[in-house]
Short mmCIF file of N, CA and C in Angstrom, two decimals:
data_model
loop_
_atom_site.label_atom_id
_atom_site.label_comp_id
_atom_site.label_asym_id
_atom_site.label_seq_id
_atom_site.Cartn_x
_atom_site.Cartn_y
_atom_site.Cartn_z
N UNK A 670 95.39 88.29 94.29
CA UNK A 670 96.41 88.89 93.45
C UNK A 670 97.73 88.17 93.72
N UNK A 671 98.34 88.08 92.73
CA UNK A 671 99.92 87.29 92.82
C UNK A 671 100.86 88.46 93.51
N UNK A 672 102.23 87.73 93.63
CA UNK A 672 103.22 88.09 94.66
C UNK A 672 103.40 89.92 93.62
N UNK A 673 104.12 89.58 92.52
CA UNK A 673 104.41 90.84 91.32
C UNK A 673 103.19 91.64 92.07
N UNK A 674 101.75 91.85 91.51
CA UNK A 674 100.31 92.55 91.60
C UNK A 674 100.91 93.26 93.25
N UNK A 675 100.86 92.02 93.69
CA UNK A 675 100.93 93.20 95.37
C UNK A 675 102.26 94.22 95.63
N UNK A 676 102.79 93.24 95.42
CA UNK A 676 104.55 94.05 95.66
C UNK A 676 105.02 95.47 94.53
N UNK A 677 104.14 95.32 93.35
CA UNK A 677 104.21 96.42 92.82
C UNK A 677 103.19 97.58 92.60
N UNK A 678 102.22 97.32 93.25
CA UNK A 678 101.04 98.10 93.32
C UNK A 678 101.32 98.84 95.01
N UNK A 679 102.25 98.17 96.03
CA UNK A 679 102.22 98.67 97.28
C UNK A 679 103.64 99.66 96.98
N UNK A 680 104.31 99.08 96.37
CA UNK A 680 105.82 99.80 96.09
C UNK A 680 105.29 101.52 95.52
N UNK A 681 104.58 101.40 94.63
CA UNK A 681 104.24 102.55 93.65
C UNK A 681 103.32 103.10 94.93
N UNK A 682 102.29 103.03 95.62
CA UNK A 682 102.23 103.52 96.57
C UNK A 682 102.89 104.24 97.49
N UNK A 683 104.02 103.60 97.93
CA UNK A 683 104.55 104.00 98.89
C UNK A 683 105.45 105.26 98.21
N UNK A 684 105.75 105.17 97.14
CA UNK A 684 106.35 106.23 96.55
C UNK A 684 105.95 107.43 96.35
N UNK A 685 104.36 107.12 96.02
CA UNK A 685 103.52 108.51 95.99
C UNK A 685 103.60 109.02 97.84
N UNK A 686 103.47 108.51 98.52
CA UNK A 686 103.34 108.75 100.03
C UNK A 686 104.37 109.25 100.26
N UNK A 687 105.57 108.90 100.18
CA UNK A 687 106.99 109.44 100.80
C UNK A 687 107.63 110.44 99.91
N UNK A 688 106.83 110.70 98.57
CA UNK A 688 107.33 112.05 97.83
C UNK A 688 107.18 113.19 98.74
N UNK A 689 107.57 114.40 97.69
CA UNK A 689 107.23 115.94 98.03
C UNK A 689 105.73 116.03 98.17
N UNK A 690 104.48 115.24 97.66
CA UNK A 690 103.17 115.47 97.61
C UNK A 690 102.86 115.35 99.42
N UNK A 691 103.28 114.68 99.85
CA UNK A 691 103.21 114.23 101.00
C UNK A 691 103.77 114.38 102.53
N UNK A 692 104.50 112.80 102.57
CA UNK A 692 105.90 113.15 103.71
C UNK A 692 107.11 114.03 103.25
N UNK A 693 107.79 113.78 101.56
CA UNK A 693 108.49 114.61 101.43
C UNK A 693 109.99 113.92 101.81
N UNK A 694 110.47 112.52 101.90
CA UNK A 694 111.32 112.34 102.76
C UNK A 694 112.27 111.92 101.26
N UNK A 695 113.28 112.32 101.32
CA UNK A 695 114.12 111.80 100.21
C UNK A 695 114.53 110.80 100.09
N UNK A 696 115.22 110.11 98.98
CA UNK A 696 115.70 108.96 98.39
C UNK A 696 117.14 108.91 99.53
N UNK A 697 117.91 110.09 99.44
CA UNK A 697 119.18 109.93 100.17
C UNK A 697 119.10 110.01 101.66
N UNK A 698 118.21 109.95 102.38
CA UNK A 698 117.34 109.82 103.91
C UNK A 698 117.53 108.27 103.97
N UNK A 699 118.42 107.85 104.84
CA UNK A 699 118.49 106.44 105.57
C UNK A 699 116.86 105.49 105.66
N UNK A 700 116.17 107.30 106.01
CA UNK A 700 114.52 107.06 106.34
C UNK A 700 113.86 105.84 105.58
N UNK A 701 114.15 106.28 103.94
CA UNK A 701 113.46 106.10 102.87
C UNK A 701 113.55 104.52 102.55
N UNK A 702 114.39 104.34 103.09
CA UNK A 702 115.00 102.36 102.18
C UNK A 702 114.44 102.00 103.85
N UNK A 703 114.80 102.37 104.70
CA UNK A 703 114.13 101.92 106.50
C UNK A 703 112.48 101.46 106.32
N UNK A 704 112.14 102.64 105.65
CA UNK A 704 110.61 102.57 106.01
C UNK A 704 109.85 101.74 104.46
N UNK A 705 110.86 101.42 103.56
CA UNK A 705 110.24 100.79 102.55
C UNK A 705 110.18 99.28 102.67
N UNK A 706 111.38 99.02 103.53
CA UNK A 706 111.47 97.58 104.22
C UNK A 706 110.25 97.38 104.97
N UNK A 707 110.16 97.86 106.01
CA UNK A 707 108.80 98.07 106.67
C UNK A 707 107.59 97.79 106.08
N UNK A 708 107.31 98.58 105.42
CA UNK A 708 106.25 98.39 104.21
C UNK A 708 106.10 97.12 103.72
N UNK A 709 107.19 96.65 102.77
CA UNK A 709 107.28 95.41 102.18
C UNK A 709 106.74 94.28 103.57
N UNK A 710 107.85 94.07 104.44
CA UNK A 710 107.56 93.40 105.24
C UNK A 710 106.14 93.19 106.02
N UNK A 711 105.31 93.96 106.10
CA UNK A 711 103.55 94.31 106.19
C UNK A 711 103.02 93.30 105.22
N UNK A 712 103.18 93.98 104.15
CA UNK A 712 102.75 93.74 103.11
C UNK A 712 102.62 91.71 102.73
N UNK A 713 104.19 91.57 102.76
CA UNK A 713 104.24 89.63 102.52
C UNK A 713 103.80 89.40 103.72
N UNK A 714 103.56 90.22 105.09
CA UNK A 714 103.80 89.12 106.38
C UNK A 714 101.86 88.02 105.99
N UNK A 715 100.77 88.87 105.39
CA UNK A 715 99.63 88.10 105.91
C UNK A 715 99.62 86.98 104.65
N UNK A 716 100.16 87.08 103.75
CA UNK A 716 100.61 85.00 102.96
C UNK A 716 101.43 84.72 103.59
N UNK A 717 102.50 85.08 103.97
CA UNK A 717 103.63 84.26 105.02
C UNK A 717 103.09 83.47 105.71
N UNK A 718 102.39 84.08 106.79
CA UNK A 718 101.53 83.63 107.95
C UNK A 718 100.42 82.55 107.22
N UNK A 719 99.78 82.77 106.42
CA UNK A 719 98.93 82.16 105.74
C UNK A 719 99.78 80.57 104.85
N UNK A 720 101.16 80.87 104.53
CA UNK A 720 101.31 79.94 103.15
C UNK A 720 102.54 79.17 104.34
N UNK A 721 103.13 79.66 105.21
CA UNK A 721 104.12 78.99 106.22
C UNK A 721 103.40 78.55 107.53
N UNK A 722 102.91 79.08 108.09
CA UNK A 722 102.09 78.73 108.93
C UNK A 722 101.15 78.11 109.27
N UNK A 723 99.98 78.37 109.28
CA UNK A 723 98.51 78.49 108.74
C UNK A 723 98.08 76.59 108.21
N UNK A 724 98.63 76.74 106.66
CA UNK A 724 98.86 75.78 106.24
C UNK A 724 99.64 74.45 107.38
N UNK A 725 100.26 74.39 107.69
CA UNK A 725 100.80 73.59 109.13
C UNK A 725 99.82 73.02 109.68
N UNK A 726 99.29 74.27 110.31
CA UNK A 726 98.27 73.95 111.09
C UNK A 726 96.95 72.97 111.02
N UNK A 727 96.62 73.25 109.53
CA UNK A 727 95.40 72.99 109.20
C UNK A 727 95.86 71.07 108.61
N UNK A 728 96.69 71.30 107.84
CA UNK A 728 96.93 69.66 107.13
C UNK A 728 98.45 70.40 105.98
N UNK A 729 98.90 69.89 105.89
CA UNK A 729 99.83 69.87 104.59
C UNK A 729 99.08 70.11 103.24
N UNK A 730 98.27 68.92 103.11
CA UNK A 730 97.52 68.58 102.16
C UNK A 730 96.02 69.40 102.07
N UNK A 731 96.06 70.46 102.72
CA UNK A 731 94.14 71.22 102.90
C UNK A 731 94.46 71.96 101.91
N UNK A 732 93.15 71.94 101.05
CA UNK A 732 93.11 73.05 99.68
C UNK A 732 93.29 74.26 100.43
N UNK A 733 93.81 75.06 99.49
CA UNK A 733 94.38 76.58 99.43
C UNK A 733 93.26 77.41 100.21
N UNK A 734 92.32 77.14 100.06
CA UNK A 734 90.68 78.04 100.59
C UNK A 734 90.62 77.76 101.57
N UNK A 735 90.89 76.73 102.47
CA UNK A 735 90.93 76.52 104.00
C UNK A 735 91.45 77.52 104.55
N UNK A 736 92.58 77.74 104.42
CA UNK A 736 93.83 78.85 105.66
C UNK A 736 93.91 79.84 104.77
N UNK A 737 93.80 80.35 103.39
CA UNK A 737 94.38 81.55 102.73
C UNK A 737 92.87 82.38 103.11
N UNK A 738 93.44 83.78 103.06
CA UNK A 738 92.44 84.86 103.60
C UNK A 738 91.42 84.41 104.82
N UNK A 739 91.81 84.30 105.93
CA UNK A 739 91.18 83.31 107.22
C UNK A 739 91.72 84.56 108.52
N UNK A 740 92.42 84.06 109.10
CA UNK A 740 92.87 84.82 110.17
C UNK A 740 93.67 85.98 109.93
N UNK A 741 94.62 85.95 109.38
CA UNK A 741 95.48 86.63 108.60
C UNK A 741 94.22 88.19 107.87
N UNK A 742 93.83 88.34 107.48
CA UNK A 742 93.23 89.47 106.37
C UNK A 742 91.77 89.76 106.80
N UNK A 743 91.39 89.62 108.20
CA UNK A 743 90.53 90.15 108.86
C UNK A 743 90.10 91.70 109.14
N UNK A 744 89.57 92.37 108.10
CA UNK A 744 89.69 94.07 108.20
C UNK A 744 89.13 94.76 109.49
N UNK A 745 88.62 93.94 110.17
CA UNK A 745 88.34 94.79 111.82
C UNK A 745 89.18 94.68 112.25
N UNK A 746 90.33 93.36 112.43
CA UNK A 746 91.47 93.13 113.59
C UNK A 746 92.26 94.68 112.86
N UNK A 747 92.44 94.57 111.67
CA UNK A 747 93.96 95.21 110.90
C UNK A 747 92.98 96.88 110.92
N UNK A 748 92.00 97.05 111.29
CA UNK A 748 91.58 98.79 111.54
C UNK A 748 92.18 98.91 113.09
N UNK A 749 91.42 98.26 113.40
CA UNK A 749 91.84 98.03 115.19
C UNK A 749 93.64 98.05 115.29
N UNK A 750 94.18 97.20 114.35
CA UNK A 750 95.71 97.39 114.61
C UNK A 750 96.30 98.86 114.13
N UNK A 751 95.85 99.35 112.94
CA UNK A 751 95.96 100.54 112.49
C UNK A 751 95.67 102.01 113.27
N UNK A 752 94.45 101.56 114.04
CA UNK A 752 94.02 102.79 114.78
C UNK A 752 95.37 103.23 115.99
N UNK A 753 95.90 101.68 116.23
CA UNK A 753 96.38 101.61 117.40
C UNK A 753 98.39 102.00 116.91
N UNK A 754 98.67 101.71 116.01
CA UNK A 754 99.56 102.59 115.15
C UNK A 754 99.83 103.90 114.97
N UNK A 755 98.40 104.33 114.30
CA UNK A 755 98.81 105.89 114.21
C UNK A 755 98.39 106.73 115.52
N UNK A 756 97.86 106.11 116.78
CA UNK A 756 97.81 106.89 117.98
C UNK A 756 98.89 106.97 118.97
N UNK A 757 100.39 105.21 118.55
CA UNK A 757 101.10 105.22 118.83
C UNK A 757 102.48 106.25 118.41
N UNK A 758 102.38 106.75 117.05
CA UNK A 758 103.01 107.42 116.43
C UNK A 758 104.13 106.78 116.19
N UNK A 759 104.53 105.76 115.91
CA UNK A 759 105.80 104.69 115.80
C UNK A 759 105.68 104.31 114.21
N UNK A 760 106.53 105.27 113.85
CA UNK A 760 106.48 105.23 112.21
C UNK A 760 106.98 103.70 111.63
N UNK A 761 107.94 103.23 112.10
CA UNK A 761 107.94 102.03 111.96
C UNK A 761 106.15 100.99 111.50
N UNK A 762 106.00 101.21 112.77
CA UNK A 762 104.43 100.63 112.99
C UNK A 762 103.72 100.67 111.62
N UNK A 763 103.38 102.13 111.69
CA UNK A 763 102.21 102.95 110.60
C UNK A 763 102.71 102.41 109.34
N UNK A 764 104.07 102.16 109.04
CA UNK A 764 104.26 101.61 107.90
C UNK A 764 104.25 100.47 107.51
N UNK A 765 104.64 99.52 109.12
CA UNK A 765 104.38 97.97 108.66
C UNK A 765 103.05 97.87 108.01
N UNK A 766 101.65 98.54 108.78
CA UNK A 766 100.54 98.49 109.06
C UNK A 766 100.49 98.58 107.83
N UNK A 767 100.75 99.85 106.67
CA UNK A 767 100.39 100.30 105.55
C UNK A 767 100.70 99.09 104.56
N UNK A 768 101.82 98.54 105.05
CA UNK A 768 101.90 97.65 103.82
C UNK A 768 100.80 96.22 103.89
N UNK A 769 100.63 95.99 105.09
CA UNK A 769 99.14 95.24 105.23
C UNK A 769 97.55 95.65 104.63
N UNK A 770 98.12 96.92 104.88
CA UNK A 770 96.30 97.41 104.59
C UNK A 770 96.80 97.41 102.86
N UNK A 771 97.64 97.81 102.02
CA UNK A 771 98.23 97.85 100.95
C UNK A 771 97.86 96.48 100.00
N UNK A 772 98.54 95.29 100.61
CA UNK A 772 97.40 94.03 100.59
C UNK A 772 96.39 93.45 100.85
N UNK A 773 95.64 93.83 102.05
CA UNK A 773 94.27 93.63 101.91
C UNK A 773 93.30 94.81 100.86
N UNK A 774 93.95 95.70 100.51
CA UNK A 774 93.14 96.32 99.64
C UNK A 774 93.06 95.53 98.23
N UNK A 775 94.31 95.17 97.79
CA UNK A 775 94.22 94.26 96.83
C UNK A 775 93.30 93.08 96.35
N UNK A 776 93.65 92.38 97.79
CA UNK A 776 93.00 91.27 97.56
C UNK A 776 91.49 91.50 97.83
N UNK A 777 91.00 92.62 98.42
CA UNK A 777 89.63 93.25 98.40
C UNK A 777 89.23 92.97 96.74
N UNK A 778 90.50 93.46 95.98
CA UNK A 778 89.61 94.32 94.22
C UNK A 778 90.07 92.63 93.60
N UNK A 779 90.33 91.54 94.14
CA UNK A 779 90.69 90.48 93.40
C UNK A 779 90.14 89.39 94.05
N UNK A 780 88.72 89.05 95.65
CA UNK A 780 87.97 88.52 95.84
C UNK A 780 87.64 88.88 97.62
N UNK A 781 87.93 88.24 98.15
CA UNK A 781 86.53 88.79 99.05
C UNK A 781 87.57 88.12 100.51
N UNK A 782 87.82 89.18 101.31
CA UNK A 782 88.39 89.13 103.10
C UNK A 782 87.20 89.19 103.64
N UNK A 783 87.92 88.62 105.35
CA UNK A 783 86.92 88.73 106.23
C UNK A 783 86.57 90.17 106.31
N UNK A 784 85.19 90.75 106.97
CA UNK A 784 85.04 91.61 107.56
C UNK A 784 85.18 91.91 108.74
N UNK A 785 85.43 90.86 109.61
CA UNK A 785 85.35 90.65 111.13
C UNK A 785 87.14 90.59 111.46
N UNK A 786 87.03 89.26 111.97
CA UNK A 786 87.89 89.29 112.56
C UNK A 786 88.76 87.88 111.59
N UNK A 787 87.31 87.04 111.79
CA UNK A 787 87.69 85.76 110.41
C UNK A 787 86.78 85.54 110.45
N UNK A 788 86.58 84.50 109.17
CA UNK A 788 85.53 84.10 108.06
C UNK A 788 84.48 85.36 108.22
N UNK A 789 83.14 85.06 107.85
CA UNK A 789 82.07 85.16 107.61
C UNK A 789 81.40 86.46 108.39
N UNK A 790 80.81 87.77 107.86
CA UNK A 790 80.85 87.82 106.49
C UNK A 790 82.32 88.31 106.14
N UNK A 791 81.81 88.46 104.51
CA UNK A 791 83.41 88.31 103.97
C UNK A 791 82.61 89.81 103.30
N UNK A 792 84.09 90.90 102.56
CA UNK A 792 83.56 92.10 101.88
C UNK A 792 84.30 91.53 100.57
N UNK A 793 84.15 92.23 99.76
CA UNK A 793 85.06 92.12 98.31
C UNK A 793 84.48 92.41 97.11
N UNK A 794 85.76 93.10 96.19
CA UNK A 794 84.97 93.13 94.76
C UNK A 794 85.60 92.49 93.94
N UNK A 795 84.92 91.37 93.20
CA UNK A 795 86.25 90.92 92.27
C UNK A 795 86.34 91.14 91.08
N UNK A 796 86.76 91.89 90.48
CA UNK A 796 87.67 92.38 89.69
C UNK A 796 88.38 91.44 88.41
N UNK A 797 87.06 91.41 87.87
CA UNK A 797 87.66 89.84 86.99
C UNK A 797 89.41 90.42 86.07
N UNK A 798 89.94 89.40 85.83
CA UNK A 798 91.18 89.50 85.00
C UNK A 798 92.46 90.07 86.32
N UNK A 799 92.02 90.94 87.33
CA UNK A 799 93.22 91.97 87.88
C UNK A 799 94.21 91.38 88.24
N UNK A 800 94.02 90.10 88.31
CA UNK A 800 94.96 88.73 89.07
C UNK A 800 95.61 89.13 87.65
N UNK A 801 95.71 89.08 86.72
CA UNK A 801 96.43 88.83 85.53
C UNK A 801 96.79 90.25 85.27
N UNK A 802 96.54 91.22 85.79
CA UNK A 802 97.09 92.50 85.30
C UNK A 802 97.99 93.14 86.08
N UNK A 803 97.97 92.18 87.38
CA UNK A 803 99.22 92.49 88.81
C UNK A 803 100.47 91.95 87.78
N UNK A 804 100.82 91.15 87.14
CA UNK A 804 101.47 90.40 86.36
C UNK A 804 102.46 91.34 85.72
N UNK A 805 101.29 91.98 84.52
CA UNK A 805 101.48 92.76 83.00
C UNK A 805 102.20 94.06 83.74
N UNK A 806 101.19 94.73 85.02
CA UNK A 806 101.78 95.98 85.02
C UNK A 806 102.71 95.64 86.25
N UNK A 807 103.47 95.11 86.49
CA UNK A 807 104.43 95.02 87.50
C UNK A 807 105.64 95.80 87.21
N UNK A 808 106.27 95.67 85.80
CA UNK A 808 107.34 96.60 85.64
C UNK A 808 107.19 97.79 85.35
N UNK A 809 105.77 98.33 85.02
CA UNK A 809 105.28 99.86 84.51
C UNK A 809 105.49 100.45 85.98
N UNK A 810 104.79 99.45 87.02
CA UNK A 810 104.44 100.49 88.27
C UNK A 810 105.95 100.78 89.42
N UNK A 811 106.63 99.71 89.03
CA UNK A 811 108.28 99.55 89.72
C UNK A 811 108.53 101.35 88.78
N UNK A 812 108.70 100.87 87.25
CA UNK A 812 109.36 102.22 86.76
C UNK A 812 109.11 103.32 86.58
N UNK A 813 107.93 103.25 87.15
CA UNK A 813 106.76 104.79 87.42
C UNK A 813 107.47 105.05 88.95
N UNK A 814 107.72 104.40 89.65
CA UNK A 814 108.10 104.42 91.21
C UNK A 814 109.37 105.21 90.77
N UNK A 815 110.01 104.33 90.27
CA UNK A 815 111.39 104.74 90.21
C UNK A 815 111.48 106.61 89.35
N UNK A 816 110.77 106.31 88.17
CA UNK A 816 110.59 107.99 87.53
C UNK A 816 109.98 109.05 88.80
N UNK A 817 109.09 108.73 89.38
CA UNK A 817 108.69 109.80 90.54
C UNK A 817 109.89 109.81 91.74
N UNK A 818 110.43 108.89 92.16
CA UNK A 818 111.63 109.09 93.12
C UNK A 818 112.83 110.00 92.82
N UNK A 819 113.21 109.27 90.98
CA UNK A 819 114.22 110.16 90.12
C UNK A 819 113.96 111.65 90.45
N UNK A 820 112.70 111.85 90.00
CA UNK A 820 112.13 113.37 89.56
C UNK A 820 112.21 114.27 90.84
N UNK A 821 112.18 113.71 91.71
CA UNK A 821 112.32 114.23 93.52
C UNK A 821 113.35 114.75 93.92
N UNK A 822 114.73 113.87 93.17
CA UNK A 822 116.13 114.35 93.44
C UNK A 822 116.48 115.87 93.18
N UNK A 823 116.99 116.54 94.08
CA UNK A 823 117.21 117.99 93.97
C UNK A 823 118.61 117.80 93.63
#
């Protein structure tokens, strides 16, 4: 899934989570913009690592399939990091975490992560077109975020 697909499919998330359905924490709560940074930052860190890093490592010049979804988007390490989050209770944490698991869910419904730790086996469903519909619905799901945050204000 492209940068738009993730960043607005985790955003609209996080909005349903931090409403009244949920945590409940308001828009005017320091909390709310704290812990959305958080999120975000989860969320870009495993292409960061993957498209700044990673890449380095491997060659300048190594096709995209070498280092993208490799170490980085391993769903045992990131349960194992998660478990170890919400037993820490460091909301910070739980939210970086969320915005990771937020993107590997994605890229789950748009082709195939490790299951381990890296490579092989890999899980995934792909989801023909969704790469192209992270795109289309990027401003629906920002202004759906934004209408449920609005609607919260007392």
């Amino acid at each position: 899934m492209n940068l738009k697909g993730h960043l607005g499919t985790s955003i609209f998330a996080y909005t349903i989570i931090v409403s009244p359905i949920f945590l409940d924490i308001p828009i005017s709560e320091p909390l709310f913009i704290y812990l959305l940074i958080f999120m975000i930052m989860g969320e870009r860190l495993v292409d960061t690592i993957d498209f700044q890093i990673l890449k380095r490592l491997y060659d300048e010049d190594a096709p995209y399939y070498e280092y993208h979804r490799k170490w980085t988007h391993g769903l045992l390490s990131w349960t194992l990091i998660s478990i170890y989050a919400l037993n820490s209770g460091n909301i910070n944490l739980i939210f970086f975490v969320f915005g990771v698991l937020m993107h590997l869910s994605m890229d789950v419904l748009t082709g195939k992560i490790p299951l381990l730790i890296y490579g092989s086996p890999k899980i995934g469903i792909k989801i023909n077109n969704l790469v192209e519909l992270g795109d289309k619905f990027f401003i629906p799901l920002i202004m759906s975020s934004i209408l449920i945050t609005i609607s919260t204000l007392n």
